mmCIF file of C-alpha atoms and ligand atoms in Angstrom:
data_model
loop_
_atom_site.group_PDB
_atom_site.id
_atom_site.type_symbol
_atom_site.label_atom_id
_atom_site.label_comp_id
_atom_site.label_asym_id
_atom_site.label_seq_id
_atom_site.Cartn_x
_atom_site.Cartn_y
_atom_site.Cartn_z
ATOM 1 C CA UNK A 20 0.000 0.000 0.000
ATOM 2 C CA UNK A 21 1.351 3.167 -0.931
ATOM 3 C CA UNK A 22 2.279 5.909 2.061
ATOM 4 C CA UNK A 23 1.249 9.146 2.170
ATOM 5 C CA UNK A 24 3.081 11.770 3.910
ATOM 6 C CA UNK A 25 0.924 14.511 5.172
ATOM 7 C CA UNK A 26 2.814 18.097 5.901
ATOM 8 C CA UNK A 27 1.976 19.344 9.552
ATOM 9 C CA UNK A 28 2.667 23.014 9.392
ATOM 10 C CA UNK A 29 2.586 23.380 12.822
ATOM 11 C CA UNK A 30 4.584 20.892 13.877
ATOM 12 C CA UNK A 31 7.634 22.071 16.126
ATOM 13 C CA UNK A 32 10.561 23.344 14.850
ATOM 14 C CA UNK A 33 13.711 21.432 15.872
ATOM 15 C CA UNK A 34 16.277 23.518 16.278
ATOM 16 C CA UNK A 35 18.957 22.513 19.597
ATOM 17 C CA UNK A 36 21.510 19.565 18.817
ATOM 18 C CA UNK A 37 19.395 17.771 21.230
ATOM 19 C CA UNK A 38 16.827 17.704 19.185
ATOM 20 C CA UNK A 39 18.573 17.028 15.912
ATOM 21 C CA UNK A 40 20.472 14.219 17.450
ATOM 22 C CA UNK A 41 17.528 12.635 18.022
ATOM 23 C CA UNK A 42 15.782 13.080 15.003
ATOM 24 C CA UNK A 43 18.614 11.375 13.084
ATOM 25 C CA UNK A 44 18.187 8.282 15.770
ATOM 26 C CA UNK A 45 15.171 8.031 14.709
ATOM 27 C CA UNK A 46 15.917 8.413 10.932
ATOM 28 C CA UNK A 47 18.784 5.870 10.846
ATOM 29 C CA UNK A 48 16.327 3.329 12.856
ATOM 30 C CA UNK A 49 14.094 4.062 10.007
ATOM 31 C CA UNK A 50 14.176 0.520 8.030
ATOM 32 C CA UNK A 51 13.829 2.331 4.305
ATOM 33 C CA UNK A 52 17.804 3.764 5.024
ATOM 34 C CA UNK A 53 18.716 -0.361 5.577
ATOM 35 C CA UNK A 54 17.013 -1.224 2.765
ATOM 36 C CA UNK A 55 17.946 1.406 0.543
ATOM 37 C CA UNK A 56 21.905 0.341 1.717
ATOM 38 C CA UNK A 57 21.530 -3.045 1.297
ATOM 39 C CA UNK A 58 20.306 -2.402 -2.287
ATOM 40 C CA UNK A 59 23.441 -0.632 -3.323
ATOM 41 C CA UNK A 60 25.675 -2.547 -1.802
ATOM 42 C CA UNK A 61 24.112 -5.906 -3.449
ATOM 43 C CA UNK A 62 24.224 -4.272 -7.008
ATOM 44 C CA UNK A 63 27.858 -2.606 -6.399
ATOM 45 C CA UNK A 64 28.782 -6.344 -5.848
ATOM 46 C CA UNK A 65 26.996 -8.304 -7.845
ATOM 47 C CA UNK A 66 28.581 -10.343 -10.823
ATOM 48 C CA UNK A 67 27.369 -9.222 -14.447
ATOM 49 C CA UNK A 68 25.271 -6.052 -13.022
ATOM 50 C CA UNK A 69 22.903 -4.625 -15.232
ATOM 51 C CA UNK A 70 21.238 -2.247 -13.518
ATOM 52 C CA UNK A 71 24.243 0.004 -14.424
ATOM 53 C CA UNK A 72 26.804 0.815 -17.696
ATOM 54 C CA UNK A 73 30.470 2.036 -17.069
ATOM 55 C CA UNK A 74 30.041 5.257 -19.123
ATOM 56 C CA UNK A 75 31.693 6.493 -20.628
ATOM 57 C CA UNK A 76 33.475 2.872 -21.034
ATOM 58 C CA UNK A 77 30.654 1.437 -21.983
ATOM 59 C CA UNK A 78 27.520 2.996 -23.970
ATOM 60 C CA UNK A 79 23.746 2.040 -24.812
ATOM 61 C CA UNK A 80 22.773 1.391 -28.374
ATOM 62 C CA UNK A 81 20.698 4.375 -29.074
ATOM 63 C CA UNK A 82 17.110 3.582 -30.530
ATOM 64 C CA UNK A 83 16.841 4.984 -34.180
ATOM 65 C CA UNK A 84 13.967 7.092 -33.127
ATOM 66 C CA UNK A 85 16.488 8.744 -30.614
ATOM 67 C CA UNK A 86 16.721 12.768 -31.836
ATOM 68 C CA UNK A 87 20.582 13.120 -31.032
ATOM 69 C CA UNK A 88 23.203 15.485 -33.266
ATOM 70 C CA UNK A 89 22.059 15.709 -36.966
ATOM 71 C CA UNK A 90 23.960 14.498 -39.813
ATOM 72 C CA UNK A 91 23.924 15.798 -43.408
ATOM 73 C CA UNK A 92 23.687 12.523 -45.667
ATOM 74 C CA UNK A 93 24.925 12.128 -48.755
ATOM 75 C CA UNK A 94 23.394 10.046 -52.164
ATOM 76 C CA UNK A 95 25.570 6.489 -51.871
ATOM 77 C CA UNK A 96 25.524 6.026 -55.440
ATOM 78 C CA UNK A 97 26.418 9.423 -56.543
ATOM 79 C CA UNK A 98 28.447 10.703 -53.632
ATOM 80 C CA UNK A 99 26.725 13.916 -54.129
ATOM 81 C CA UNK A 100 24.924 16.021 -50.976
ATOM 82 C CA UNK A 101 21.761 15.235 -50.545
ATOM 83 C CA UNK A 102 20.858 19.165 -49.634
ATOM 84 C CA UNK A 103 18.742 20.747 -52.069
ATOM 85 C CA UNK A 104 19.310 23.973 -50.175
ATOM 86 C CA UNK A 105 15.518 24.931 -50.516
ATOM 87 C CA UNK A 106 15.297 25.986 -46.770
ATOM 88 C CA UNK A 107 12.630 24.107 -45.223
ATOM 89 C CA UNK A 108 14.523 23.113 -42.510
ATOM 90 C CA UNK A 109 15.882 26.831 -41.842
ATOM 91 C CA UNK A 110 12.269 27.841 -42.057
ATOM 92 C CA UNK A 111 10.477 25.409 -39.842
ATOM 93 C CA UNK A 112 12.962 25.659 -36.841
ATOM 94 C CA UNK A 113 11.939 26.414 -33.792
ATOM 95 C CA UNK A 114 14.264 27.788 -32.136
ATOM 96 C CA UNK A 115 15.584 29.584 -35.252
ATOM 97 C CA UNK A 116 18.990 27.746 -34.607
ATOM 98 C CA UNK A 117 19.775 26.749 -38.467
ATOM 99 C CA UNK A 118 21.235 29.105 -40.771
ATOM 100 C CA UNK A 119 22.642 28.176 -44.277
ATOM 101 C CA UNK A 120 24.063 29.894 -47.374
ATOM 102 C CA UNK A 121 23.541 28.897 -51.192
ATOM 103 C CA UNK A 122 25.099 30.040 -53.923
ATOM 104 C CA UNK A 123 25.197 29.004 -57.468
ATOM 105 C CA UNK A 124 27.203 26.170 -58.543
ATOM 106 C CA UNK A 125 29.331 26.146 -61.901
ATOM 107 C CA UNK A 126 27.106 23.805 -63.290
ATOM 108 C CA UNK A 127 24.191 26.123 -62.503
ATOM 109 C CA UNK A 128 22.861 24.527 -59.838
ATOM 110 C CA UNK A 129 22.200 25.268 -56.249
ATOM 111 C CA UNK A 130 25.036 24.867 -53.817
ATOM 112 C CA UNK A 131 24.864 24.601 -50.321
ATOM 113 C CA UNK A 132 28.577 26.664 -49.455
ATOM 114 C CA UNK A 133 27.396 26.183 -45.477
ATOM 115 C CA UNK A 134 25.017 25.085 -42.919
ATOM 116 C CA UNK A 135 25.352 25.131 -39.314
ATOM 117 C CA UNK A 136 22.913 24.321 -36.594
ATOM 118 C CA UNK A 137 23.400 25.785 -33.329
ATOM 119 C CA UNK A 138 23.483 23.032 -31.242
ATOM 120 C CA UNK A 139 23.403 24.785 -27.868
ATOM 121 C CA UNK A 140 19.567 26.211 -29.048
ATOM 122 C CA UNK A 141 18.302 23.014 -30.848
ATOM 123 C CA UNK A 142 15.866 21.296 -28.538
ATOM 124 C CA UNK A 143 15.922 18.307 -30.755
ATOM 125 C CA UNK A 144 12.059 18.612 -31.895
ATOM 126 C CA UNK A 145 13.271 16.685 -34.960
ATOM 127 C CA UNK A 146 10.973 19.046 -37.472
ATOM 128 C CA UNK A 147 13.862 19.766 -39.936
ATOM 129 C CA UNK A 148 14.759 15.765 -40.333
ATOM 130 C CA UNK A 149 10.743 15.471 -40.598
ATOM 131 C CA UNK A 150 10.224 18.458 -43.375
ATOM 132 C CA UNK A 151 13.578 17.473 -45.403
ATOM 133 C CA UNK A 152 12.322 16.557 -48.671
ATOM 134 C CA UNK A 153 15.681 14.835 -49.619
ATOM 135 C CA UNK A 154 16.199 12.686 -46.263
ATOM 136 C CA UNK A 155 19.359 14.938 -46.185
ATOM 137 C CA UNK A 156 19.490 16.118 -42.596
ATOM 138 C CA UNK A 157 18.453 13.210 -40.139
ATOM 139 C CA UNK A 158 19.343 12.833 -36.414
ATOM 140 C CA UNK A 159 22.258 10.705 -35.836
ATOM 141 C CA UNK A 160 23.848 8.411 -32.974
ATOM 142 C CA UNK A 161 26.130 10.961 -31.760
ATOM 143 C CA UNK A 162 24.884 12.581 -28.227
ATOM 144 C CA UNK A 163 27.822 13.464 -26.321
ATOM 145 C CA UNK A 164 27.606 17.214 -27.158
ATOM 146 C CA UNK A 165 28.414 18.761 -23.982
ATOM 147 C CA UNK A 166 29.888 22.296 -24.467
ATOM 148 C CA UNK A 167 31.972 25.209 -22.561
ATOM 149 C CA UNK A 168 29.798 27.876 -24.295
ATOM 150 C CA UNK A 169 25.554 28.140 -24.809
ATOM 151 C CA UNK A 170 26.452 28.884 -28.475
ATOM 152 C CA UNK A 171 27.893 25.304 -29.753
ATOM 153 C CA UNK A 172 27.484 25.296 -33.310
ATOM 154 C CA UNK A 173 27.614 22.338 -35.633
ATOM 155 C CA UNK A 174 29.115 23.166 -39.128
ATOM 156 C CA UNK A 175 28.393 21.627 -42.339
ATOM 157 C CA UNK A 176 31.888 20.160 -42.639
ATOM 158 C CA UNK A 177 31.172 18.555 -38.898
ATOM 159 C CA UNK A 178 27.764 16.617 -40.175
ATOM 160 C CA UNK A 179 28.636 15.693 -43.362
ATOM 161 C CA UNK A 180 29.403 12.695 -44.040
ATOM 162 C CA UNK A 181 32.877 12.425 -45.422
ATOM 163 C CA UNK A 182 33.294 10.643 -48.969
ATOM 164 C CA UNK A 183 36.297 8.346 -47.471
ATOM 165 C CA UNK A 184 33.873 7.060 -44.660
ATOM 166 C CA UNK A 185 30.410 6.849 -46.971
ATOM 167 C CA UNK A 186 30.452 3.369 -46.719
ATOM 168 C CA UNK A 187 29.339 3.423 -43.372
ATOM 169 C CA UNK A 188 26.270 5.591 -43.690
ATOM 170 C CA UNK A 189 23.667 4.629 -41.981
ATOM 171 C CA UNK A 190 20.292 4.875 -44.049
ATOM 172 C CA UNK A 191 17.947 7.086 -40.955
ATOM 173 C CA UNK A 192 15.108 4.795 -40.271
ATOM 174 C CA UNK A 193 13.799 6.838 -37.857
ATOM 175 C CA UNK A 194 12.377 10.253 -37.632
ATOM 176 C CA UNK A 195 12.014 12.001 -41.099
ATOM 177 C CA UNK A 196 12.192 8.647 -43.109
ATOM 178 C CA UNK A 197 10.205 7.052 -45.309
ATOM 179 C CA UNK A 198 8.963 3.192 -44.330
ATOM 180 C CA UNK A 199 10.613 0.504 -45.555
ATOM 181 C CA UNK A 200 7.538 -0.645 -47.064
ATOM 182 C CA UNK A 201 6.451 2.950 -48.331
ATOM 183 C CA UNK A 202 6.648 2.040 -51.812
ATOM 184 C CA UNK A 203 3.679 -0.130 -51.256
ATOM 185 C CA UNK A 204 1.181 2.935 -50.275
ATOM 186 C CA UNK A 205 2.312 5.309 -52.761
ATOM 187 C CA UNK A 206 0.006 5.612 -55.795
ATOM 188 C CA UNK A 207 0.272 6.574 -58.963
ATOM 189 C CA UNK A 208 -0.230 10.424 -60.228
ATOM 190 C CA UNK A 209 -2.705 10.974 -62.929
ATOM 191 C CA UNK A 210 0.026 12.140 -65.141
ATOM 192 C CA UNK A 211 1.266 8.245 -65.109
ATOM 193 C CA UNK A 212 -1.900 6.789 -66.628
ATOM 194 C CA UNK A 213 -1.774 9.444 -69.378
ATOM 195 C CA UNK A 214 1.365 8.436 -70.473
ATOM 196 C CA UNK A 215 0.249 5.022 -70.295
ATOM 197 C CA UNK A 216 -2.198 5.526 -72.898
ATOM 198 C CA UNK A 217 -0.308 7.268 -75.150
ATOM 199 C CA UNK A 218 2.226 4.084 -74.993
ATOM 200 C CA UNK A 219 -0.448 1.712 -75.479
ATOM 201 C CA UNK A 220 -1.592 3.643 -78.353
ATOM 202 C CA UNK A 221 1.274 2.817 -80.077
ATOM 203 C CA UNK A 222 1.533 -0.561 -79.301
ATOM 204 C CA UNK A 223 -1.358 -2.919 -81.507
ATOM 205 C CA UNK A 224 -3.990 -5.099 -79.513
ATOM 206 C CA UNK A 225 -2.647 -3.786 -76.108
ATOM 207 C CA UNK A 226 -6.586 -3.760 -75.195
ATOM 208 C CA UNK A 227 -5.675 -6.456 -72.150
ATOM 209 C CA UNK A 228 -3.135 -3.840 -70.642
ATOM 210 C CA UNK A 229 -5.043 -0.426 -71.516
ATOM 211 C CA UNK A 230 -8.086 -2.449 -69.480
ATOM 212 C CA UNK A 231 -5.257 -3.159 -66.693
ATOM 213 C CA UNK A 232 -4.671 0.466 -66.703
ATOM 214 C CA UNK A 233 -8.440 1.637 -66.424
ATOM 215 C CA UNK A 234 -8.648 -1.172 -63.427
ATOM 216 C CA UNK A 235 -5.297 0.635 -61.818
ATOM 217 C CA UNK A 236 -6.860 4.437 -62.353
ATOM 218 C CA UNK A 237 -10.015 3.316 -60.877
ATOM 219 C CA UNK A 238 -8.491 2.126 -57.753
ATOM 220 C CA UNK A 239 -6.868 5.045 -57.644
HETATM 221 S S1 SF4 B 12 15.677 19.512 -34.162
HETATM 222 FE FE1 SF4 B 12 14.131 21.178 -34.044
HETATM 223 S S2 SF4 B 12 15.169 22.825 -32.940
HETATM 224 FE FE2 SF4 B 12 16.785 21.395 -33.617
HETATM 225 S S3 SF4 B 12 17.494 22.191 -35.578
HETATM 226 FE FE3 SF4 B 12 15.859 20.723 -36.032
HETATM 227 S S4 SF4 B 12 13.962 21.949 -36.157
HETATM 228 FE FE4 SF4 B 12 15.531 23.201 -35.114
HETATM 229 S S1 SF4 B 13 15.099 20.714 -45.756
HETATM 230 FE FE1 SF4 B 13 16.644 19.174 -46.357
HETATM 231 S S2 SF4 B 13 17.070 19.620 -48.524
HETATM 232 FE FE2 SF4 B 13 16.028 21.432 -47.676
HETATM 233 S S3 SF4 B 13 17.724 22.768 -46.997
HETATM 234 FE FE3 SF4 B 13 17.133 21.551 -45.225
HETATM 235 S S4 SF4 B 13 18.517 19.766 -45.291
HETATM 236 FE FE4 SF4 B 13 18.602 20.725 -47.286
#
């Protein structure tokens, strides 16, 4: 049964050693101070303990829905940066803490020159990872990031992940990622069974697979 302990505001103040030294008679009589002892010393002792890691010797796998420092991914076939640079993630934060700079590429595309999150702000909502159209920026394993100064910034070069080590990127199945059976609930867009009907028009007798098309659009 649980205990309730009721306040008694006028209860007498102790005050004299007298009264003290009593009072801490009483508490060390008290059996939850034995109890609470024996517990630590049985687990301080005891073979293969559990309860317990030896950080920073030892560290728990982090789930992958864990929101820890972000990473900037990159394509594993191309070995180009996922960023777009279309701001999303700028926009939706927060606490305001990303800030990044484009500038045009010499192949005329957008070029992310840097992006930096401000670590010591973040409160690790995970919105940017969730609104990233690319799956670029995701929340990583890393969560040591203890600081001497509020302002702690993460810069682009930090996150990224470096072409030598790309190998070892982890596809994010967590936060901001698609399923792994997403392909399975995405339907087609109208545009696809136009151009399926232009192809079939080409193509003599197709009347089996222009039905099979019809049957698709309808249970679209
Ligand atoms: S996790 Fe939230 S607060 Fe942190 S950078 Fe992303 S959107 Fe901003
Ligand atoms: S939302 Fe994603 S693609 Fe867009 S700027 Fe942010 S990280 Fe880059």
């Amino acid at each position: 049964m649980k205990k309730y302990y009721v306040v008694d505001e006028k209860r007498k103040l102790i005050l004299t050693p007298y009264e003290k030294f009593i009072r801490s008679v009483k508490r060390c009589l008290n059996t939850d101070l034995i109890s609470g002892l024996a517990f630590i010393i049985n687990e301080t002792f005891k073979r293969g303990n559990t309860a317990t890691i030896k950080y920073p010797m030892e560290k728990i796998k982090l789930d992958n829905r864990y929101r820890a420092v972000h990473r900037l991914q990159r394509f594993i076939e191309s070995e180009t940066e996922r960023c777009i640079g279309c701001g999303l993630c700028e926009k939706i934060c927060i606490s305001n803490c990303i800030r990044m700079e484009t500038k045009l590429g010499e192949d005329g595309r957008k070029l992310v020159s840097n992006y930096s999150i401000n670590l010591g702000r973040c409160i690790y909502c995970g919105f940017c990872a969730e609104v990233c159209p690319e799956l670029a920026i995701v929340h990583g394993v890393e969560y040591e990031n203890a600081a001497e100064q509020r302002a702690y910034f993460a810069h682009k070069k930090d996150i990224l992940t470096p072409i030598d080590d790309l190998i070892n990127q982890v596809e994010f199945e967590g936060s901001g990622s698609l399923r792994a059976d997403a392909d399975e609930f995405v339907k087609q867009t109208p545009n696809y069974y136009d151009v399926m009907k232009e192809r079939e028009a080409l193509i003599p007798n197709s009347n089996s697979s222009e039905e099979k098309t019809n049957k698709e659009a309808k249970d679209v």
